[in-house]
Coordinates of C-alpha atoms in Angstrom, one line a residue:
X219 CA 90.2 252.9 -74.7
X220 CA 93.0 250.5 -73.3
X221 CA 91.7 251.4 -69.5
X222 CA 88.3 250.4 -71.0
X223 CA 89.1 246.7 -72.4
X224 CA 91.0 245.6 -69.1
X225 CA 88.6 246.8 -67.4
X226 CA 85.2 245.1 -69.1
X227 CA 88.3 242.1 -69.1
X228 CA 88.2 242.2 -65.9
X229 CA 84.5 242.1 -65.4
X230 CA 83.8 238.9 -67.6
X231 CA 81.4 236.5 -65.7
X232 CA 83.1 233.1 -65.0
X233 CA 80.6 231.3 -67.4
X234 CA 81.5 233.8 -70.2
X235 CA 85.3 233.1 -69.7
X236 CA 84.6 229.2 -69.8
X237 CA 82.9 229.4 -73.0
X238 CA 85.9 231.6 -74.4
X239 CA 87.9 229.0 -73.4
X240 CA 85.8 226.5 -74.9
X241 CA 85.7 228.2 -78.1
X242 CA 89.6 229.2 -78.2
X243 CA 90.1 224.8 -77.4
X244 CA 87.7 223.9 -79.9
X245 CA 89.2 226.0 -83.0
X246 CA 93.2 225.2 -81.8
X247 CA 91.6 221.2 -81.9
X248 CA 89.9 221.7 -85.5
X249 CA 93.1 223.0 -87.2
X250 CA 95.3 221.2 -85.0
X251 CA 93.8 217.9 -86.2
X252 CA 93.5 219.1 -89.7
X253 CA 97.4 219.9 -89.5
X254 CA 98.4 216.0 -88.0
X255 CA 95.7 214.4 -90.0
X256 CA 98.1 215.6 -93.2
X257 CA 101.1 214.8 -91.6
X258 CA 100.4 211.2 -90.6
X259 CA 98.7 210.8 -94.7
X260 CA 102.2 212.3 -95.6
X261 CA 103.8 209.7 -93.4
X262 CA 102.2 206.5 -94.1
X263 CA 103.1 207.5 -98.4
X264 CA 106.6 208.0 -97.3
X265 CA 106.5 205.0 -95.9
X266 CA 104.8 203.1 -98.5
X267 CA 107.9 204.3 -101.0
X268 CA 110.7 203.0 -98.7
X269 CA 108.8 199.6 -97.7
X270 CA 108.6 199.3 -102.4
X271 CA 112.3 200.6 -102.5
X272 CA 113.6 198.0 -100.0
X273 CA 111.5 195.4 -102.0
X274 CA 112.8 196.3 -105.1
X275 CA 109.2 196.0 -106.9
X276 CA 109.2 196.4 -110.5
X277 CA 107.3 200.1 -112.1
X278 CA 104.0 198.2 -111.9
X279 CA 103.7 196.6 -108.8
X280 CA 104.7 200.3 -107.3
X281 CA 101.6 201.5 -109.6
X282 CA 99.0 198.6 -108.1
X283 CA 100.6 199.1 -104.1
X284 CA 100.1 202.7 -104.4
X285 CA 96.5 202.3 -106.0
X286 CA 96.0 199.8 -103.1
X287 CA 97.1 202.5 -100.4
X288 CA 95.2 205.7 -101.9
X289 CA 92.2 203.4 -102.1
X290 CA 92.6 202.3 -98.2
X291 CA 93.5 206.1 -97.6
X292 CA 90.0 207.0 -99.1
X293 CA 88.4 204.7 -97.0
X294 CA 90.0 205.6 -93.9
X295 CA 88.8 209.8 -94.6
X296 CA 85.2 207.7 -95.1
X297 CA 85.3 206.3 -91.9
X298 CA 86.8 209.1 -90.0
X299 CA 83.7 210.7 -91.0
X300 CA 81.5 207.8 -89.5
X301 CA 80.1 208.9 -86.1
X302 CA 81.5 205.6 -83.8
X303 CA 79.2 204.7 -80.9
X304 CA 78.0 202.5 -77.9
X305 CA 75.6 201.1 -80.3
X306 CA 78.3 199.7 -82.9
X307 CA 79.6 197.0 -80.5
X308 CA 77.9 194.1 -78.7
X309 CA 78.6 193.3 -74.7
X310 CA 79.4 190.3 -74.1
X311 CA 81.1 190.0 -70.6
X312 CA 82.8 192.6 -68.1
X313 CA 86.7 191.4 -67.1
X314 CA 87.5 193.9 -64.7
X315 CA 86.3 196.8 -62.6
X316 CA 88.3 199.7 -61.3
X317 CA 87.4 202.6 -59.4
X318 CA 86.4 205.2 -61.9
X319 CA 84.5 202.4 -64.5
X320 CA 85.2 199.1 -65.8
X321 CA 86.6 196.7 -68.7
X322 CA 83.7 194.6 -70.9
X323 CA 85.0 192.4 -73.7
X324 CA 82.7 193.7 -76.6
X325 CA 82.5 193.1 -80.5
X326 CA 82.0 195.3 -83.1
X327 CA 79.2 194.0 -85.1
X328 CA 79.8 194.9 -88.8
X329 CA 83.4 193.7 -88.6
X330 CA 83.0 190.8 -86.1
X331 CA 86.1 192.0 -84.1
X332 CA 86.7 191.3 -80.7
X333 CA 87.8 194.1 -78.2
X334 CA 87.9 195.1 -74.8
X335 CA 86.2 198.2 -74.1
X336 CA 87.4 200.4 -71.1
X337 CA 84.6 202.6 -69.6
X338 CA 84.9 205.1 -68.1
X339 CA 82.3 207.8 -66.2
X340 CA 82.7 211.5 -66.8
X341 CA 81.2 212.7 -63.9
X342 CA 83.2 210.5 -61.7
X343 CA 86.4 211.9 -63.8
X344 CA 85.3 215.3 -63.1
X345 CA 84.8 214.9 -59.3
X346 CA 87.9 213.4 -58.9
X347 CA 90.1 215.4 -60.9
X348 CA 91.1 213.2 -63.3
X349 CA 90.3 214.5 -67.1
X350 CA 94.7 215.4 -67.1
X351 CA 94.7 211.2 -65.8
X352 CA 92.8 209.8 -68.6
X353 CA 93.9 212.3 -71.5
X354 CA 97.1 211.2 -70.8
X355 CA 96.3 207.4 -71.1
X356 CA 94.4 208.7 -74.3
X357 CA 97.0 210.2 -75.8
X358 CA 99.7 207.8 -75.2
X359 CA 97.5 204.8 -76.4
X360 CA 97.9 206.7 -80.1
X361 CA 101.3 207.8 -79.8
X362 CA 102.7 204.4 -78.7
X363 CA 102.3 202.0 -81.5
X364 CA 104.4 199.0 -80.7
X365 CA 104.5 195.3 -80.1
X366 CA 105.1 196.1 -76.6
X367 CA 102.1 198.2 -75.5
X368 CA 98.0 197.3 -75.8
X369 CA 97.2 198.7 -79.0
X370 CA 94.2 200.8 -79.0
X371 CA 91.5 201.2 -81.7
X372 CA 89.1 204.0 -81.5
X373 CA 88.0 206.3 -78.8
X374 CA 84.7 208.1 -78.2
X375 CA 82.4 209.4 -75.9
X376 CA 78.4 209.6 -75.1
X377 CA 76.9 211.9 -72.3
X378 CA 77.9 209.8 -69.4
X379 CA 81.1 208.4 -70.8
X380 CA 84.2 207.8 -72.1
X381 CA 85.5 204.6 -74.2
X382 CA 88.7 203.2 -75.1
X383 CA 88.4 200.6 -77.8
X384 CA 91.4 198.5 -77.3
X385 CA 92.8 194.7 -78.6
X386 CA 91.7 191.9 -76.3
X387 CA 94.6 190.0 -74.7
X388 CA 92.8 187.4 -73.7
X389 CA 95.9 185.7 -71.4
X390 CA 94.8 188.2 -68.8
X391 CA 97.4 190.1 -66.3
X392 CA 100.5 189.5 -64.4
X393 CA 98.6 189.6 -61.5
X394 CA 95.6 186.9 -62.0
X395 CA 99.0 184.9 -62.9
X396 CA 101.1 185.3 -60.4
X397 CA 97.3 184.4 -57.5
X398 CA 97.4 181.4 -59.2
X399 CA 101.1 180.3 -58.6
X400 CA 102.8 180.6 -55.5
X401 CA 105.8 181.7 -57.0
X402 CA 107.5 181.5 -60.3
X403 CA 110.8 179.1 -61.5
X404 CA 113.9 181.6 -62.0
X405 CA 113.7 180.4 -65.6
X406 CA 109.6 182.0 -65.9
X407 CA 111.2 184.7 -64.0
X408 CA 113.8 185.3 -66.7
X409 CA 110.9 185.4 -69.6
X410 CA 108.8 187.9 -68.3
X411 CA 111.4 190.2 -66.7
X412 CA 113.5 190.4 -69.9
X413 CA 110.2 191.1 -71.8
X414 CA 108.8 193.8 -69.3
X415 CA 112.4 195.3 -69.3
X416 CA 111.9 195.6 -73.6
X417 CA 108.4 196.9 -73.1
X418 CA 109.5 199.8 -70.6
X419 CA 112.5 200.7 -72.6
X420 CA 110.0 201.1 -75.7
X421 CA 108.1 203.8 -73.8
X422 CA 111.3 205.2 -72.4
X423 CA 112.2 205.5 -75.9
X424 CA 109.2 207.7 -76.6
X425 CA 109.9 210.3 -73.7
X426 CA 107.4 208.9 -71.4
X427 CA 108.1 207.7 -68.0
X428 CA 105.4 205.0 -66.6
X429 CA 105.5 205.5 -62.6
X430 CA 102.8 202.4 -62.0
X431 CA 104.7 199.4 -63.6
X432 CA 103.1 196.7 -61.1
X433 CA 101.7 193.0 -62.4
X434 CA 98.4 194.4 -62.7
X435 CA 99.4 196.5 -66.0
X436 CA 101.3 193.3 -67.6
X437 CA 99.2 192.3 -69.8
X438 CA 99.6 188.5 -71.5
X439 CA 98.2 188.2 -75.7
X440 CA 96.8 184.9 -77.1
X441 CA 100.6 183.6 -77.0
X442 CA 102.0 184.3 -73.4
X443 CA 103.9 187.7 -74.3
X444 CA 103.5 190.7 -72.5
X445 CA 102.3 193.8 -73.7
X446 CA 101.9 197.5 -71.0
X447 CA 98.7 199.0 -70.1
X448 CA 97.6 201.5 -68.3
X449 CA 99.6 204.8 -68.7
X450 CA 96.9 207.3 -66.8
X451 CA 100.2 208.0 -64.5
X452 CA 102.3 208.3 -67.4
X453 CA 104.5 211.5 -67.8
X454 CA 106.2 213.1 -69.8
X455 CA 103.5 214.3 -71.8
X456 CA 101.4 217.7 -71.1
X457 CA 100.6 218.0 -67.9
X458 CA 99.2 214.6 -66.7
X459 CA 100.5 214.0 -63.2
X460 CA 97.9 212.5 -61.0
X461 CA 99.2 213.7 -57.6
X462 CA 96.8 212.3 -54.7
X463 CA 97.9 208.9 -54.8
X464 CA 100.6 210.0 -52.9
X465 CA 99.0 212.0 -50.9
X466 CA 98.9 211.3 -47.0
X467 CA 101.5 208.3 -47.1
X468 CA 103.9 209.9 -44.6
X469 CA 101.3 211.7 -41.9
X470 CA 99.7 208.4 -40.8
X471 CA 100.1 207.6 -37.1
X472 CA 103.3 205.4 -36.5
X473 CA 102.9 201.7 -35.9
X474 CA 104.6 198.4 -36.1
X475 CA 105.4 196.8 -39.2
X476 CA 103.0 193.7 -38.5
X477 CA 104.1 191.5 -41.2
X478 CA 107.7 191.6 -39.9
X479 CA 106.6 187.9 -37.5
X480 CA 105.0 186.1 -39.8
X481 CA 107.0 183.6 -42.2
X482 CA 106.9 183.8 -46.0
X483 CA 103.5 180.8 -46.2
X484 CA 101.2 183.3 -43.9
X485 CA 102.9 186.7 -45.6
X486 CA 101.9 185.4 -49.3
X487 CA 98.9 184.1 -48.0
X488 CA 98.2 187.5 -46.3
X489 CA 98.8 189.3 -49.5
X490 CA 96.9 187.3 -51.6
X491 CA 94.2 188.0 -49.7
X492 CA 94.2 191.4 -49.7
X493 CA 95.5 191.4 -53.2
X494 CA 92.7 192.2 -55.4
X495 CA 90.7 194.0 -53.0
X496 CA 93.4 196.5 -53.4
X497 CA 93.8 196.4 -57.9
X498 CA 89.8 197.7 -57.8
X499 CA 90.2 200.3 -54.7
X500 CA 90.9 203.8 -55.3
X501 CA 93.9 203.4 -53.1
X502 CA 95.7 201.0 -55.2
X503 CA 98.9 199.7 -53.7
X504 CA 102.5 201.9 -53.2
X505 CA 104.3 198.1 -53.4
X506 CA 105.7 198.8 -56.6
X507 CA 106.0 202.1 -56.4
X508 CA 109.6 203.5 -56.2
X509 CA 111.2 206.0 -53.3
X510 CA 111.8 208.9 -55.2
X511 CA 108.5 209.4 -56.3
X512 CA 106.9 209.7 -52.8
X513 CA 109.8 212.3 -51.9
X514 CA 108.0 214.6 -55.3
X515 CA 111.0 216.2 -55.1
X516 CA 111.7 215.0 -58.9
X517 CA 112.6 211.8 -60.2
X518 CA 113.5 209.8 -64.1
X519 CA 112.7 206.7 -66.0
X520 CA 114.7 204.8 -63.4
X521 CA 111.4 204.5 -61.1
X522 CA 110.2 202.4 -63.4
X523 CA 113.4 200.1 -63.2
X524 CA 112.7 200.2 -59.0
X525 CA 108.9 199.3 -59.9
X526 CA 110.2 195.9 -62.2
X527 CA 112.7 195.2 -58.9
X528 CA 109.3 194.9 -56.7
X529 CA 108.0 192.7 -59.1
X530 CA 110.9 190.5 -60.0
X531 CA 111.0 189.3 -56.2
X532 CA 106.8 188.8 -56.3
X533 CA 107.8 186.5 -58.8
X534 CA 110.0 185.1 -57.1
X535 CA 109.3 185.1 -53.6
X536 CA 105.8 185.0 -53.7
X537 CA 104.8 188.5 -52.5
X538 CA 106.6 192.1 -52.8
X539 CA 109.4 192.9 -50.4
X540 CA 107.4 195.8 -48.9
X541 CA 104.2 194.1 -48.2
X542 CA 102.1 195.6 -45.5
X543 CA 98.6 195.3 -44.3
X544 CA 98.0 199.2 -44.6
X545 CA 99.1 201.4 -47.7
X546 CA 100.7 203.7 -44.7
X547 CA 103.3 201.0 -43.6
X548 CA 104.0 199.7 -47.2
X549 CA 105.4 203.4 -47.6
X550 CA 107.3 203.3 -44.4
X551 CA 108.7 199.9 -45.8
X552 CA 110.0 201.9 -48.7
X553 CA 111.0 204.2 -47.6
X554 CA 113.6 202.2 -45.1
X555 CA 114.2 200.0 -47.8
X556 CA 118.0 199.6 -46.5
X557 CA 116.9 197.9 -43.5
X558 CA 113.5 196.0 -44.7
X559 CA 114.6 194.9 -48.3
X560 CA 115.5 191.1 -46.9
X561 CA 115.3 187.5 -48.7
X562 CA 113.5 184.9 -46.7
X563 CA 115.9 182.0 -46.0
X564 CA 113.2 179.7 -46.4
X565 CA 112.7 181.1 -50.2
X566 CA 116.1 180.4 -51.5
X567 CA 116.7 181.8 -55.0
X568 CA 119.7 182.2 -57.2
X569 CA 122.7 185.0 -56.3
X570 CA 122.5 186.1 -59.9
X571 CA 118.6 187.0 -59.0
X572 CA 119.3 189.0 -55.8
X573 CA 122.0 190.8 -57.0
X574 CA 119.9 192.0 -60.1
X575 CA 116.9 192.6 -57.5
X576 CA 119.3 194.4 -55.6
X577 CA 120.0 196.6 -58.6
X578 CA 117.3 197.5 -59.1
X579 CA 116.0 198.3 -56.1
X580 CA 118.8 200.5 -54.3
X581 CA 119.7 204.2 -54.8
X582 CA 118.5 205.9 -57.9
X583 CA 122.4 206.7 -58.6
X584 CA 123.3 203.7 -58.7
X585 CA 120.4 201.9 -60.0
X586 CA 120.9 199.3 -63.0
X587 CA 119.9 201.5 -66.1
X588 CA 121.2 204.6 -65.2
X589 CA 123.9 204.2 -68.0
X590 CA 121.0 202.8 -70.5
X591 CA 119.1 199.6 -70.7
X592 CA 122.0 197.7 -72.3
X593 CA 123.0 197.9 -68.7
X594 CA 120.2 195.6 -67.8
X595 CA 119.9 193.6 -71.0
X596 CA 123.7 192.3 -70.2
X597 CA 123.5 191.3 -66.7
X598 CA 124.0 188.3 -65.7
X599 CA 120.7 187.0 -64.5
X600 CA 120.0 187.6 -68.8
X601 CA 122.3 185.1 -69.4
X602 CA 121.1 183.2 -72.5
X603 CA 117.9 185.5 -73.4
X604 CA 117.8 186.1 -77.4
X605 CA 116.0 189.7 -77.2
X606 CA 115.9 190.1 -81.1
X607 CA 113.5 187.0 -81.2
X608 CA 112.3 186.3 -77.1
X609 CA 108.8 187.6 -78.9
X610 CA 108.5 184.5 -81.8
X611 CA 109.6 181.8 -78.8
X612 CA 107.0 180.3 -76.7
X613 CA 106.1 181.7 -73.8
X614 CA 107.4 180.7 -70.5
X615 CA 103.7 179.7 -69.2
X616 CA 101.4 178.7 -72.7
X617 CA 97.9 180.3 -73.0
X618 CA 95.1 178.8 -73.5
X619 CA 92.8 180.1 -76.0
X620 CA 89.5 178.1 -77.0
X621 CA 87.5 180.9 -78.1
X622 CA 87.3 184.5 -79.6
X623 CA 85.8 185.4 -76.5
X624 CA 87.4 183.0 -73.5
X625 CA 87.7 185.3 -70.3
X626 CA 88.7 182.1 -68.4
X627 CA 92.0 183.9 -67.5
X628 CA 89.8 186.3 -66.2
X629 CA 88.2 187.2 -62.4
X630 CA 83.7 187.0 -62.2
X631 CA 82.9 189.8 -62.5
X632 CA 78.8 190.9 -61.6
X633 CA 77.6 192.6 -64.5
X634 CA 76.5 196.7 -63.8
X635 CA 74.4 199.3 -65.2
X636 CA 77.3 201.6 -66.3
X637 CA 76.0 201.9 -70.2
X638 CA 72.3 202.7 -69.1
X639 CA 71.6 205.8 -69.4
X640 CA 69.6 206.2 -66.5
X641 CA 72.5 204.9 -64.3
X642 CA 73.1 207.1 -61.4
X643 CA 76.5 208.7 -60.7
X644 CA 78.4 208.7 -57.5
X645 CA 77.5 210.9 -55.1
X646 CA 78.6 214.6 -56.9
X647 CA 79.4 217.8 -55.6
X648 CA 78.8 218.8 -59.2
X649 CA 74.8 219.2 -60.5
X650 CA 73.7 217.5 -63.2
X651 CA 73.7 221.5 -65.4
X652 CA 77.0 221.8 -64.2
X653 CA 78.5 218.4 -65.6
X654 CA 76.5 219.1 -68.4
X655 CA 79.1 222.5 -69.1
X656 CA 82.0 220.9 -67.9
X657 CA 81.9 218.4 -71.0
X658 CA 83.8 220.8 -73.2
X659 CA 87.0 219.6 -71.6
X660 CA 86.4 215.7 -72.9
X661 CA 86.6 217.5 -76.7
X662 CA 89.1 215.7 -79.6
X663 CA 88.5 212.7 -77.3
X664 CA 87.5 210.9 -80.0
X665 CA 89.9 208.6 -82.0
X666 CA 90.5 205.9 -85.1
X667 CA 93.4 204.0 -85.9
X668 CA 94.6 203.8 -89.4
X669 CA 95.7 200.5 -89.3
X670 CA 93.1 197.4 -88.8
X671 CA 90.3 199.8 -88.3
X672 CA 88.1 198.5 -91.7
X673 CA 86.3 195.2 -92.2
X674 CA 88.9 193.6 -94.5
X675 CA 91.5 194.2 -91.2
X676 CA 93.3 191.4 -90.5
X677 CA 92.0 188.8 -87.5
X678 CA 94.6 186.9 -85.6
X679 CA 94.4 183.4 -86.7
X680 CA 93.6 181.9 -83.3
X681 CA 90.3 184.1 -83.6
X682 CA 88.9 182.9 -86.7
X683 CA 90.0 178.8 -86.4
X684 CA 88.0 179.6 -82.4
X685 CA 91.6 177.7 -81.3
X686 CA 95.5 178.6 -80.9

């Protein structure tokens, strides 16, 4: 009998294996979810108790507060079980555009709520590989809840694709900032490092290692503060390691290092230009990107100190120390970072800075942070910075806000056909039947935060007055 299970076993089609699969991941979800859905109720009562003890309310107030909660709890369960869609929310502008889908500032329309809504194509996801890429952005979105990371909403998905409903910062990036200023004053500088440095350690804190800090994932709120996006390279969490963008670095042809002539005016210039051609490429840009991790011969949370290095001297300087005209001789520049890591005399900056630049940016033994990020936090470039309140202080640069919906600090973007759903795909290796049975690996995509999800959640005061 045993010679006859292995071998029908081993006779199983390919399609019939897939839809075993498909049935053991859809049951392990169901209970799965059933099982954290308790423990985060469980959770958010316990607490509920310690927030009332601390307070010291009287027998009665804890009788109304905990009537209050079980009655927000009961409307949570109801709108759990409220199918979320495309048609919920109103488009009103797309704000950036990536390689696998795009970014529209949306509102929902029974609530009135403003959001930016990633998009994101399935079949593109598929053909590229990427479903670990964007379940680990997914994931992380809704374990990280902190003032230091983009908070998202909901998530869901239609036939064509997947959406991440997150809070609008409407200050836009790191990057549109730093296009429109040549460089930054040491005192700007300051700000935003020693806020970038608290919003990496927060994730650090959580297990998870970033790997693409770079301006373009510095997001700036209504205020000037910076909050993380993007962790689809984030590990440290299953299995979400998305390996070809390092692919084919180091077995490019040899050539010069053509920026080495030019002076700092025509290198920034240079950069700028190519700049934002390569945010929305495919490509991206290895600038920020730290030694160890193209060696993928392993690697820790002090990439991501290397990666804030890069950016400090952007800031700085006015473009990152390992600029290049091709992706090929930014990695060579990295990788020789002993001999091509130089300060333009003409761009003088503090010692303080380059020695905390240089801290960053040297061997990972000896890299600022290896001991803990108290390390950084004390050095002396820090000198003055108040971490326990840098958050309630105005920002270095002020934002301004004149709208719930002002993309000013935003790039044009053409509007698309993404969301129709006669909207061709890419060109696909994959039919449109075989998409169709691949979906099964998108399931317990969807999502709803507990917090701010109903139409009494709170809306940040700038929103409602249409002013800071």
């Amino acid at each position: 009998m045993a010679m006859t299970g292995q071998s029908s076993c081993s006779s199983m089609s390919n399609h019939t294996k897939e839809r075993v699969t498909m049935a053991k991941v859809t049951l392990e979800n169901f209970y799965s979810n059933l099982i954290a859905q308790h423990e985060e109720r469980e959770m958010r009562q316990q607490k509920l108790e310690k927030v009332m003890d601390q307070e010291g309310l009287a027998d009665e107030e804890k009788r109304i507060r905990r009537s209050q909660h079980a009655r927000k709890e009961t409307e949570f369960l109801r709108l759990k079980r409220t199918r979320l869609g495309l048609e919920d929310f109103e488009s009103l502008k797309v704000i950036g555009r990536g390689a696998f889908g795009e970014v529209r500032l949306v509102q929902k329309k029974d609530t009135g709520h403003v959001y930016a809504m990633k998009i994101l194509r399935k079949a593109d996801m598929l053909e590229k590989e990427q479903v670990g890429h964007i379940r680990a952005e997914r994931d992380i979105l809704v374990e990280a809840d902190s003032l230091w990371v983009v908070k998202m909403f909901y998530s869901f998905q239609d036939k064509m694709n997947l959406y991440l409903i997150m809070e609008f910062l409407p200050g836009g990036d790191m990057m549109t900032l730093l296009m429109k200023k040549d460089t930054l004053t040491e005192e700007a500088t300051q700000f935003y490092i020693a806020e970038t440095v608290l919003a990496i350690d927060s994730i650090h804190q959580l297990g998870f290692i970033h790997r693409d800090i770079k301006p373009d994932n510095l997001l700036l709120d209504s205020r000037g503060h910076v909050k993380l996006s993007d962790f689809g390279l984030c590990t440290g969490l299953k299995r979400a390691h998305r390996t070809e963008f390092y692919k084919n670095l180091n077995h490019s042809l040899p050539s010069d290092f053509t920026f080495n002539n030019m002076n700092s005016k025509r290198k920034a210039e240079t950069w700028k230009r190519n700049r934002r051609q390569l945010a929305f490429s495919t490509v991206g840009t290895p600038d920020y990107i730290a030694p160890e991790v193209f060696m993928q011969n392993g690697y820790n949370k002090l990439c991501d100190w290397w990666s804030l290095g890069v950016i400090m001297y952007e800031m700085l300087i006015g473009y990152p120390p390992f600029c290049s005209e091709t992706p090929q001789e930014t990695y060579r520049k990295v990788m020789n970072w002993q001999e091509t890591l130089t300060f333009p005399p003409e761009v003088p900056i503090s010692e303080k800075a380059k020695d905390l630049i240089l801290r960053f940016c040297c061997e990972e033994e000896h890299r600022i942070g290896a001991t803990g990020v108290e390390d950084i936090k004390g050095n002396a470039f820090f000198e003055g910075v108040d971490y326990d309140h840098i958050r309630e202080r105005p920002a270095a640069i002020p934002i301004e806000i004149k709208s719930i919906d002002d993309t000013s600090n935003f790039d044009e973007f053409p509007d698309s056909d993404i969301l129709q759903p006669t909207a061709a795909p890419v060109v696909s290796n994959h039919s449109e039947a075989d998409l169709k049975n691949k979906d099964w690996v998108f399931i317990n995509y969807t999502y709803k935060r507990f917090e701010g999800l109903t139409a009494r959640g709170a809306i940040p005061s700038y929103m409602k007055t249409g002013k800071r």
